Tab-separated table of C-alpha atoms and ligand atoms in Angstrom:
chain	number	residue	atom	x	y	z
A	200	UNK	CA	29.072	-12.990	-8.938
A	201	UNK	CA	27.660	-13.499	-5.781
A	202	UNK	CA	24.218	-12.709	-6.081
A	203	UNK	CA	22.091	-15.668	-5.732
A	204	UNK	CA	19.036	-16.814	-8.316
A	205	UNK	CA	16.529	-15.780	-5.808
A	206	UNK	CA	18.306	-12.167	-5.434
A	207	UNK	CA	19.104	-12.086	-9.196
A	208	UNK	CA	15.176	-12.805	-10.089
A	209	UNK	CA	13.705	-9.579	-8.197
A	210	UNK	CA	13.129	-6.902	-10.932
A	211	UNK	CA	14.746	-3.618	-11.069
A	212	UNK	CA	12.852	-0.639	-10.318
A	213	UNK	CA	11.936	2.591	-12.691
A	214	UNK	CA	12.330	4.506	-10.168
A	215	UNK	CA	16.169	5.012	-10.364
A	216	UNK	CA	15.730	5.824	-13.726
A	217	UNK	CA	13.218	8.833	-12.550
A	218	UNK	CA	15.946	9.236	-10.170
A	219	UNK	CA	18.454	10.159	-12.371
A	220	UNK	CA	15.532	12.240	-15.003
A	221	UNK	CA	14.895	14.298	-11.250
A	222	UNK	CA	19.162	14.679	-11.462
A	223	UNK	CA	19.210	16.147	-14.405
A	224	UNK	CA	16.521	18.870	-14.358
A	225	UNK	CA	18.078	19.618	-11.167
A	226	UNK	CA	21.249	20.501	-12.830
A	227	UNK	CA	19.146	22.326	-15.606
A	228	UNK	CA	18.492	24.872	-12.440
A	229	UNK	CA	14.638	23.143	-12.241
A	230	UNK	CA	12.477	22.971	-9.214
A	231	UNK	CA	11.179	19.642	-8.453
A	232	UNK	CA	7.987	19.011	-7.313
A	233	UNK	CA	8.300	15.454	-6.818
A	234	UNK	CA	5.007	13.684	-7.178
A	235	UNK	CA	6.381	10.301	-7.578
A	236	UNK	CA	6.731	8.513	-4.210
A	237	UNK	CA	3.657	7.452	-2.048
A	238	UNK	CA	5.418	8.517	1.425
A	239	UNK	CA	2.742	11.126	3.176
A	240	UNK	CA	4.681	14.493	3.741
A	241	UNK	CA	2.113	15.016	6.942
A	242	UNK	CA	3.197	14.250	10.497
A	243	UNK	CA	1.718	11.662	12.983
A	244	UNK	CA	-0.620	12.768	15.615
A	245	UNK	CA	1.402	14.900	18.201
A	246	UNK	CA	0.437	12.252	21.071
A	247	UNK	CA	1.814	9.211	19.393
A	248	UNK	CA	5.330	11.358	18.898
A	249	UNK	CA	4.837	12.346	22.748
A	250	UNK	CA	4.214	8.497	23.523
A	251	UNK	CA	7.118	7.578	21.274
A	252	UNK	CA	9.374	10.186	23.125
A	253	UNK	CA	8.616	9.201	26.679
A	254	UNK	CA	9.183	5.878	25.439
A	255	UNK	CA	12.807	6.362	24.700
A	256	UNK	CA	12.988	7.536	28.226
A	257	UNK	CA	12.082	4.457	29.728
A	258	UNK	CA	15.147	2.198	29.979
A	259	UNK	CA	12.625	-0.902	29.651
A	260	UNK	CA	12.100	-0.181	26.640
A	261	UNK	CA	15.848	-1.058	24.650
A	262	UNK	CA	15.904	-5.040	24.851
A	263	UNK	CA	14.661	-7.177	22.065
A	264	UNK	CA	10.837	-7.322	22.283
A	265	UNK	CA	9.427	-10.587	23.134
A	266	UNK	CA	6.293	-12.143	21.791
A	267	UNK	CA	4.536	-11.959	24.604
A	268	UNK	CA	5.691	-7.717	24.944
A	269	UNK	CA	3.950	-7.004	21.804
A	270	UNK	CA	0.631	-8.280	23.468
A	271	UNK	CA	-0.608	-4.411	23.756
A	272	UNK	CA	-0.107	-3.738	20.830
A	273	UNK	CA	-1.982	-6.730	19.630
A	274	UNK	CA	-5.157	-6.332	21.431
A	275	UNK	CA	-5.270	-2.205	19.893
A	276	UNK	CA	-5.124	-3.599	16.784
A	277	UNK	CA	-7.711	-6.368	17.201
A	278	UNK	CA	-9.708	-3.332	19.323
A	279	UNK	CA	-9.358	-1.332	16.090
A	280	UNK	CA	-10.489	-4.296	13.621
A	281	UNK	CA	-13.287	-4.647	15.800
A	282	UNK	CA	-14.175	-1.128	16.562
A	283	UNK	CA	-13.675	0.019	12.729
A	284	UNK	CA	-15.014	-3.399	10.839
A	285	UNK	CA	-16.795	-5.153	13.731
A	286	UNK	CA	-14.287	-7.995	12.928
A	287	UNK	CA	-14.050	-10.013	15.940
A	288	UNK	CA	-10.124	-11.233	15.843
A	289	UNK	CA	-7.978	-13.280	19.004
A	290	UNK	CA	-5.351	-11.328	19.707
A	291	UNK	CA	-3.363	-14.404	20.559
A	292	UNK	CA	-3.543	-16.056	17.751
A	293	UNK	CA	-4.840	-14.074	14.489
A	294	UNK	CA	-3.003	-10.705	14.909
A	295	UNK	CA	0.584	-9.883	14.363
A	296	UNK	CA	2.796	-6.794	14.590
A	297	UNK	CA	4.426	-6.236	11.580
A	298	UNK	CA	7.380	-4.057	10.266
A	299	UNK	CA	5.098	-2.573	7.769
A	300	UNK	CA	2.943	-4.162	5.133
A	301	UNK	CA	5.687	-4.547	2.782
A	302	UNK	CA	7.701	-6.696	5.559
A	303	UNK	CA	4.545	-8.373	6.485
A	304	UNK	CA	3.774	-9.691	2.639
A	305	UNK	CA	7.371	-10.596	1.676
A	306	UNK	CA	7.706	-12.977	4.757
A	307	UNK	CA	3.921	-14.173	4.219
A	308	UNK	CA	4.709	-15.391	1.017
A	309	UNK	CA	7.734	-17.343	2.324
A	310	UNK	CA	5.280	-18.500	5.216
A	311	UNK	CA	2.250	-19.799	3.534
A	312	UNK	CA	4.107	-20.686	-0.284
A	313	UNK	CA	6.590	-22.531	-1.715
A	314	UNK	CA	8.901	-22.286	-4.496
A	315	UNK	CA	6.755	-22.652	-7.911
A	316	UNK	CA	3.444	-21.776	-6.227
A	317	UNK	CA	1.090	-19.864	-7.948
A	318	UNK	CA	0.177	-16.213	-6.988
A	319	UNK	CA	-2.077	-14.009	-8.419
A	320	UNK	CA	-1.197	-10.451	-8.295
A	321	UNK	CA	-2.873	-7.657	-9.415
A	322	UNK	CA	-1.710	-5.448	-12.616
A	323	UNK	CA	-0.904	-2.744	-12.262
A	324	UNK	CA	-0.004	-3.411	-8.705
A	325	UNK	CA	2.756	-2.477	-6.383
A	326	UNK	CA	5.949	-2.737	-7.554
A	327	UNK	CA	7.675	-4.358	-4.383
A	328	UNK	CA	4.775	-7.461	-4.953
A	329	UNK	CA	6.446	-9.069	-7.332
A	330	UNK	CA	9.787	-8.761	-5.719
A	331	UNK	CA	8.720	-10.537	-2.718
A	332	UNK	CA	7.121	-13.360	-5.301
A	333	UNK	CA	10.642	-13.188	-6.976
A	334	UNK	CA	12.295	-14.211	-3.266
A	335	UNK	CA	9.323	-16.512	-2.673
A	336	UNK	CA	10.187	-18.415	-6.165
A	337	UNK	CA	6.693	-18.006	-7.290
A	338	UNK	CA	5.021	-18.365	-10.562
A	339	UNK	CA	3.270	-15.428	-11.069
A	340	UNK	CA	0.345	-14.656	-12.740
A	341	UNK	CA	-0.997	-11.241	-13.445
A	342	UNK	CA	-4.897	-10.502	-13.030
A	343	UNK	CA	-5.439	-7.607	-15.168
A	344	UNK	CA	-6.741	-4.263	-13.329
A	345	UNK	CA	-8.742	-3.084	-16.456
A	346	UNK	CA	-10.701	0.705	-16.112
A	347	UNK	CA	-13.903	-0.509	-17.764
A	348	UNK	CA	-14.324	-2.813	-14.604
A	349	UNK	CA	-13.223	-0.185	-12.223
A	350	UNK	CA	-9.836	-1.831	-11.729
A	351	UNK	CA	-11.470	-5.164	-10.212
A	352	UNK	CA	-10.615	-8.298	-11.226
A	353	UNK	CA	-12.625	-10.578	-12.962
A	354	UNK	CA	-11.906	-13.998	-11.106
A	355	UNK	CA	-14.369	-15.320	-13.112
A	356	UNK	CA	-11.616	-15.087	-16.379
A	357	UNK	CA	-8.946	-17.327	-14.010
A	358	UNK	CA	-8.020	-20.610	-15.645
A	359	UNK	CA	-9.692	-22.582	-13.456
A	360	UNK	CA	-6.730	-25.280	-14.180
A	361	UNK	CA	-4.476	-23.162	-12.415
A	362	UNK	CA	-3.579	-24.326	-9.079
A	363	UNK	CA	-3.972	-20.705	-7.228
A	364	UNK	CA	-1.807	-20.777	-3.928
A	365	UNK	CA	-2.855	-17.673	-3.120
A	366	UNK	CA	-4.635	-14.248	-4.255
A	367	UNK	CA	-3.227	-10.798	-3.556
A	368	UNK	CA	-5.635	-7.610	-3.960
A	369	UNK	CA	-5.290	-4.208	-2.488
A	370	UNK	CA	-7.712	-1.963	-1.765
A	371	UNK	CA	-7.985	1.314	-1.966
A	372	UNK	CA	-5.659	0.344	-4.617
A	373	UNK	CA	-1.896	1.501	-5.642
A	374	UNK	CA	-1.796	3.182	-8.223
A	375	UNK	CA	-5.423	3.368	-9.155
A	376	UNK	CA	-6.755	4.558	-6.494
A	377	UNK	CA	-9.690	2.291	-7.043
A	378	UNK	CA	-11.829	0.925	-4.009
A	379	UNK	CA	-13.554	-2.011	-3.605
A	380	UNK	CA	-17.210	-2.927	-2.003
A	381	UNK	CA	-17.854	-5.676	0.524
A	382	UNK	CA	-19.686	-7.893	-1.510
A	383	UNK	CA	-16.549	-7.941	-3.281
A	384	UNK	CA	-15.008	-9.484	-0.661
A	385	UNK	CA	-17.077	-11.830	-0.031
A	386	UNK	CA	-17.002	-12.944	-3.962
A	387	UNK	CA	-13.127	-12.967	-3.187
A	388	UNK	CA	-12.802	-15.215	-0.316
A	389	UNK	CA	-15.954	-17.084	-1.853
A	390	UNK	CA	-13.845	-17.729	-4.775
A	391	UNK	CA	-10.400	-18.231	-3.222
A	392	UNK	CA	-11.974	-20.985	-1.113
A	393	UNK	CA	-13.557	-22.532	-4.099
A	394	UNK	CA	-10.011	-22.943	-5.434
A	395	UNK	CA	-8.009	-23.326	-2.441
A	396	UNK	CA	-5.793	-20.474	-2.216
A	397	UNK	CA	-5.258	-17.641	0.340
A	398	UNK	CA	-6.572	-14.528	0.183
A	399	UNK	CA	-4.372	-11.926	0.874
A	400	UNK	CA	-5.700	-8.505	1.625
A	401	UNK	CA	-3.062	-5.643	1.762
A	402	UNK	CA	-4.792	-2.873	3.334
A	403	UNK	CA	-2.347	0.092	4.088
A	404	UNK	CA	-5.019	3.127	2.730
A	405	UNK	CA	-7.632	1.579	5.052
A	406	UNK	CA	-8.517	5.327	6.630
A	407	UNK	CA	-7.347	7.088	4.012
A	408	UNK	CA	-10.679	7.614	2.605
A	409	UNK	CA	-12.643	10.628	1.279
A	410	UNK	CA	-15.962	12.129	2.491
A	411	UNK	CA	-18.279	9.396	3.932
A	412	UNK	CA	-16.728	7.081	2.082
A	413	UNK	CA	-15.519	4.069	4.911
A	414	UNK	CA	-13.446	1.321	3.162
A	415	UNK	CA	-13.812	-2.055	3.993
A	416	UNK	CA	-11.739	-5.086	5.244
A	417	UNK	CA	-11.360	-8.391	3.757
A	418	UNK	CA	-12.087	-9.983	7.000
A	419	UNK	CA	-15.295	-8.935	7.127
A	420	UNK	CA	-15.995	-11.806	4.612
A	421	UNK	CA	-14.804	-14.467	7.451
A	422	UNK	CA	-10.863	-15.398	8.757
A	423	UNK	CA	-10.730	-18.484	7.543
A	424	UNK	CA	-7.876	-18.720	4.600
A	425	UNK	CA	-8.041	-14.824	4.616
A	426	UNK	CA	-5.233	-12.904	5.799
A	427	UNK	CA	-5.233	-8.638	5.696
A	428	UNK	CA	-1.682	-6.531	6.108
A	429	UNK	CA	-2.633	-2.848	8.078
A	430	UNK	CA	-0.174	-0.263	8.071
A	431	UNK	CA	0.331	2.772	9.727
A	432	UNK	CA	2.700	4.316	6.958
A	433	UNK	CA	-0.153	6.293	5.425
A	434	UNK	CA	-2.961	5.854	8.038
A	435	UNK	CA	-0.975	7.683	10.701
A	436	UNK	CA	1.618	9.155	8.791
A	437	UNK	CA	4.248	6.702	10.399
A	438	UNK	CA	6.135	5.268	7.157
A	439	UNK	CA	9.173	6.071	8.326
A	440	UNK	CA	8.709	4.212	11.744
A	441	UNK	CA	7.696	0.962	9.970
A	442	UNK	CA	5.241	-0.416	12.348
A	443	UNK	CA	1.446	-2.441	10.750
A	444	UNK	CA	0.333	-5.641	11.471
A	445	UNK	CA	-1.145	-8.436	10.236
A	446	UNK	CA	-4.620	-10.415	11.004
A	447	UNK	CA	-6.622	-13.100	9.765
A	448	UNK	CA	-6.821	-16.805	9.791
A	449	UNK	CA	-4.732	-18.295	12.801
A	450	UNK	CA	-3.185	-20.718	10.517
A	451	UNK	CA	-1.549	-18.454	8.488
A	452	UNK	CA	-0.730	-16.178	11.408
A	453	UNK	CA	1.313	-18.809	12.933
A	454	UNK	CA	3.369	-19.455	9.958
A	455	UNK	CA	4.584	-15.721	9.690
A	456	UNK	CA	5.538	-15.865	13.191
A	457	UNK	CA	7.905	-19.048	12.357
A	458	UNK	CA	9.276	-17.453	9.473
A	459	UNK	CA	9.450	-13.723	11.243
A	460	UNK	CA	11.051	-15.548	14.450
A	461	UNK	CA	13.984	-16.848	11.797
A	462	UNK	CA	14.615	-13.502	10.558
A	463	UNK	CA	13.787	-10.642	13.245
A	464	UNK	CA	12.499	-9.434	16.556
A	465	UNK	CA	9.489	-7.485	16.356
A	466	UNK	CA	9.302	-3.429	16.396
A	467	UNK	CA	11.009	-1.500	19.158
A	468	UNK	CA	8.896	-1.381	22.038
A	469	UNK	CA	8.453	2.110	21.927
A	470	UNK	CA	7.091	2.056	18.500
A	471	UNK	CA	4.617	-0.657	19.565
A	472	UNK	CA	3.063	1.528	22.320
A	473	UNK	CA	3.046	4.844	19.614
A	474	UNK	CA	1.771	2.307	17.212
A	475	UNK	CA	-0.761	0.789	19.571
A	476	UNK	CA	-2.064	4.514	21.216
A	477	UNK	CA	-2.369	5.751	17.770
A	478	UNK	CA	-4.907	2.850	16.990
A	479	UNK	CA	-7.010	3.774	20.254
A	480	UNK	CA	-7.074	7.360	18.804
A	481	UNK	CA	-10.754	8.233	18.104
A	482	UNK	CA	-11.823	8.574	14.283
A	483	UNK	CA	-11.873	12.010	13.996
A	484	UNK	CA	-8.286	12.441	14.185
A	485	UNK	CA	-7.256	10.221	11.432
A	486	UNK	CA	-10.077	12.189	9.606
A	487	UNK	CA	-8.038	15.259	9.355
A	488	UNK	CA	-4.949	13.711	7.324
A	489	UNK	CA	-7.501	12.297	5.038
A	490	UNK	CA	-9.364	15.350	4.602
A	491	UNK	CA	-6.071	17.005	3.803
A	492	UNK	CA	-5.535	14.445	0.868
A	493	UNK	CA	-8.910	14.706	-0.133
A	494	UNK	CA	-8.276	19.010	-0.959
A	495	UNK	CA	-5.156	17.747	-2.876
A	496	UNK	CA	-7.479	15.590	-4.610
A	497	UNK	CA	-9.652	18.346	-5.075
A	498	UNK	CA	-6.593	20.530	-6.356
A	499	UNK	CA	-4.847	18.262	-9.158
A	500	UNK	CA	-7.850	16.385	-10.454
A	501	UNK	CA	-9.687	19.235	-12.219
A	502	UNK	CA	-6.908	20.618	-13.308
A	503	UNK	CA	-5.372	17.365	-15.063
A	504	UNK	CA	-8.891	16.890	-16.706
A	505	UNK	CA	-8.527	20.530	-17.881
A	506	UNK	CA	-5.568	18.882	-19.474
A	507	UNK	CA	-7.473	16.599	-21.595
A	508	UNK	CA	-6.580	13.282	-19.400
A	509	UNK	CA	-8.694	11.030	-18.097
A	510	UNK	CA	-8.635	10.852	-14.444
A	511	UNK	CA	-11.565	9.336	-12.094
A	512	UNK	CA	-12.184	11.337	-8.620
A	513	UNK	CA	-10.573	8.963	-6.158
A	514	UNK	CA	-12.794	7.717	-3.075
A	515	UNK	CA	-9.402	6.795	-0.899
A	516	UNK	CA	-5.833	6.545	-0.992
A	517	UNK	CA	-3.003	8.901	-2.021
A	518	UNK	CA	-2.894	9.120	-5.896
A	519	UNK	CA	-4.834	9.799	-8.893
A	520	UNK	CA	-4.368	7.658	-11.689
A	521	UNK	CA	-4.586	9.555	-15.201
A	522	UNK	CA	-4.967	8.281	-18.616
A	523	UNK	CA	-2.722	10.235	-20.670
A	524	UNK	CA	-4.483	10.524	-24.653
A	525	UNK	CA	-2.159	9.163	-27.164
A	526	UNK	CA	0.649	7.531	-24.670
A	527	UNK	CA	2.388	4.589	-25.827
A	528	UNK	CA	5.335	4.744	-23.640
A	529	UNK	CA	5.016	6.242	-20.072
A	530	UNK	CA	8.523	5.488	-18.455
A	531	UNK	CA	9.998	8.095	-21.319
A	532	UNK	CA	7.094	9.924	-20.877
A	533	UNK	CA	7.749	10.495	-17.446
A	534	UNK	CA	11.274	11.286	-17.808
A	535	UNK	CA	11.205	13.659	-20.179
A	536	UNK	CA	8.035	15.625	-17.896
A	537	UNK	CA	10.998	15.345	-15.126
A	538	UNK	CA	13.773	16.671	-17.383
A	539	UNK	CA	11.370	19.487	-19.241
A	540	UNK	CA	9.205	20.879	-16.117
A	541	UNK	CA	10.895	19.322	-12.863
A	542	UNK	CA	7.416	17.610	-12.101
A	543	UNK	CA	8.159	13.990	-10.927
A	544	UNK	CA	5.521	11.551	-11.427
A	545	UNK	CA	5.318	7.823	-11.403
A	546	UNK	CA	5.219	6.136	-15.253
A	547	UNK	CA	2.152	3.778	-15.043
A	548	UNK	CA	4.748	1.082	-16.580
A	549	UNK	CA	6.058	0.792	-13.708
A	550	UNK	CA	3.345	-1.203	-12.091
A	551	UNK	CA	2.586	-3.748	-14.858
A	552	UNK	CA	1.914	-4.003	-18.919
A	553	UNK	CA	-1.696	-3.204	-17.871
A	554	UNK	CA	-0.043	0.250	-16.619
A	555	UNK	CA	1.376	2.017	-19.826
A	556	UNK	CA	-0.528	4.689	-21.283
A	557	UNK	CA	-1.256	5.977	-17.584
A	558	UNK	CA	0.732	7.952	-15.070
A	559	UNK	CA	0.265	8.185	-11.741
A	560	UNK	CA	0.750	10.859	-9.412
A	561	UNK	CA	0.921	10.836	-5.686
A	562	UNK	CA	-0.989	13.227	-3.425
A	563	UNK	CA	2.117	14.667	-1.648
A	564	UNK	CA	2.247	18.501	-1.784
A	565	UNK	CA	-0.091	20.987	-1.112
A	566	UNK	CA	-3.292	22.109	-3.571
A	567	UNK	CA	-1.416	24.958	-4.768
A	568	UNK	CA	1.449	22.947	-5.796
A	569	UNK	CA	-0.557	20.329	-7.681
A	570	UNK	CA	-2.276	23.180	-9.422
A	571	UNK	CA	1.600	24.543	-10.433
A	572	UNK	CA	2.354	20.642	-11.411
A	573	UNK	CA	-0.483	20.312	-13.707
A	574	UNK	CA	-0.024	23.856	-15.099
A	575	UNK	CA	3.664	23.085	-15.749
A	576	UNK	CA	2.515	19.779	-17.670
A	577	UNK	CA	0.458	21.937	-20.081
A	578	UNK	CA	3.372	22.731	-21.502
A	579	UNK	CA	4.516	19.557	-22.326
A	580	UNK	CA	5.033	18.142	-25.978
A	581	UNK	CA	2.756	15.803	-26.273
A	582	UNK	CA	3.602	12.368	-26.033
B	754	PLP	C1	-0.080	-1.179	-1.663
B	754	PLP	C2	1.013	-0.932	-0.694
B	754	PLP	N1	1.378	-1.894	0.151
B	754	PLP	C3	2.355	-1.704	1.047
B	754	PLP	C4	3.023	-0.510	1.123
B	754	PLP	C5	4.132	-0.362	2.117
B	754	PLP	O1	3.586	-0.217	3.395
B	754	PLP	P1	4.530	-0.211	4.653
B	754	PLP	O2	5.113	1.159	4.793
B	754	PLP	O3	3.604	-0.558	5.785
B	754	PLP	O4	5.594	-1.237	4.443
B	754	PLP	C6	2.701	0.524	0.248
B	754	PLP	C7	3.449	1.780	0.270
B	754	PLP	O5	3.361	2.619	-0.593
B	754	PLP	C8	1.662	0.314	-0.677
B	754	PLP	O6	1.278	1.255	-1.538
């Protein structure tokens, strides 16, 4: 009765449904191993908890952060963008601390859109993107994630009618797990400023990468009318502390700060300095939390193609992505591998039309636990 249009338009999520699926084999005495949320299980570096302690310590720390207290944590992050990308960013004016990506993007949309833009999202894609469009009022459009192109748009196939406000991608990419080059980039921002519209770059997976695999950042193909979203939920292990940020074209950075001034104060100050010491943290210790994802990828992958399904070896991020032969419908799919085996995965539904007939499953437990998951799903009926 009370809910407005705007609250009314943002869809549901499948994930209560797995919820109650992950209930019930519960109460059938099953073991979950639940491989269906994308929140790392490792801890962040034992200096940023020691910096966050002390912090808590230091009475200057509990008033409402101002503006011009987030400044350290600014120039780490522009240190980082430049030490990691060699993009050169102000940290005045094109960097922003954020309360995590997902915070960053929903405000974004209400800074740099209005109601019946157009946005271009990516599907599959994120679930929470097209709830924020939803609160924006945004016409969406989806821009199909197809394998045969390696889960890259083709901007090429875009109306070119449509008046684009603004183009989201991601990558490393949720749920695919696909990666993109920078020439891609630049073809991105090349094309986004042929028609107009913002490029928006979400970039939490940015150092969760595999081998010498590096990914790269949108801004590398210039600021201007390109905005990325960092996050150091799964870089750092930190998704429960909700701390990223955002940088890119000043423009655009100043209208998130309007809209983020209406609606909160930025991070505790304590989290800011964690935040900011854990970007000054050399490489080589981010390394290791990838390098434990990239065993788990080592783990489940084999053992899922042993299975028959069709799963590429991921370069970067948390997931694998896997074709399942025959699958029609994934969300029942998915419930019934809950209810059967106790294994909780993600229906590839869930992320878009361009989803079904894949499931995905996030890197959270340890290689001998992914090897039990996929052992349990071999005895699954088939779909
Ligand atoms: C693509 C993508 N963007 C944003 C987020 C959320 O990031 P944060 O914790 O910084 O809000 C996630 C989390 O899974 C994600 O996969």
């Amino acid at each position: 009765m009370w809910a407005s249009k705007r609250a009314a338009a943002v869809p549901g999520s499948v994930f209560a449904l797995m919820d109650s699926a992950k209930g019930r084999a519960r109460a059938n005495g099953r073991q979950i191993i639940d491989l269906s949320i994308g929140s790392s299980d490792l801890s962040p570096p034992d200096v940023v908890l020691a910096e966050l302690r002390e912090a808590t310590r230091d009475p200057s720390t509990y008033r409402y952060p101002l503006f011009s207290d987030t400044a350290p944590l600014r120039e780490a992050a522009a240190a980082y963008l430049q030490r990691r990308f060699g993009v050169q960013v102000d940290p005045n004016t094109e960097v922003l601390p954020l309360i995590g990506a997902q915070e960053g993007l929903a405000h974004l949309l209400l800074a740099v859109t209005d109601p019946g833009d157009t946005l271009l999202l990516p599907d599959p894609g994120y679930p929470p993107y097209l709830g924020a469009a939803a609160v924006a009022g945004l016409n969406v459009e989806p821009l199909p994630l197809l394998p045969e192109l390696g889960f890259l748009p083709d901007l090429e196939a875009v109306r070119q009618d449509l008046a684009v406000r603004a183009l989201l991608l991601n990558y490393p990419n949720n749920p695919t797990s696909a990666v993109a080059d920078r020439p891609f980039f630049e073809r991105a921002a090349g094309w986004c400023r042929s028609m107009g519209a913002l490029l928006i770059h979400d970039h939490p997976y940015a150092e969760l990468t595999f081998g010498d695999y590096r990914a790269p950042s949108a801004l590398e193909a210039g600021l201007s009318g390109v905005v990325e979203l960092h996050s150091l939920s799964k870089t750092h292990h930190m998704g429960g502390f909700r701390v990223g940020f955002a940088a890119g074209d000043a423009d655009v950075i100043a209208a998130l700060a309007r809209v983020k001034g209406a609606v909160d104060f930025h991070p505790y100050l304590g989290i800011q300095r964690a935040a900011a010491l854990a970007l000054r943290l050399p490489e080589e210790v981010g390394r290791a939390g990838a390098a434990e994802f990239q065993a788990r990828r080592d783990a489940l992958v084999p053992a899922l193609r042993d299975l028959g399904w069709e799963v590429a070896l991921p370069q970067a991020s948390m997931y694998a992505w896997a074709r399942v032969p025959g699958l029609t419908n994934s969300v029942a799919f998915a419930v019934r591998v809950a209810e059967q085996t106790g294994v909780a995965l993600s229906p590839g539904r869930a992320f878009g039309a361009q989803g079904e007939g894949f499931v995905r499953f996030a890197l959270v437990q340890p290689p001998a636990v992914l090897r039990e998951a996929a052992q349990l799903l071999g005895t699954v009926t088939t779909p």
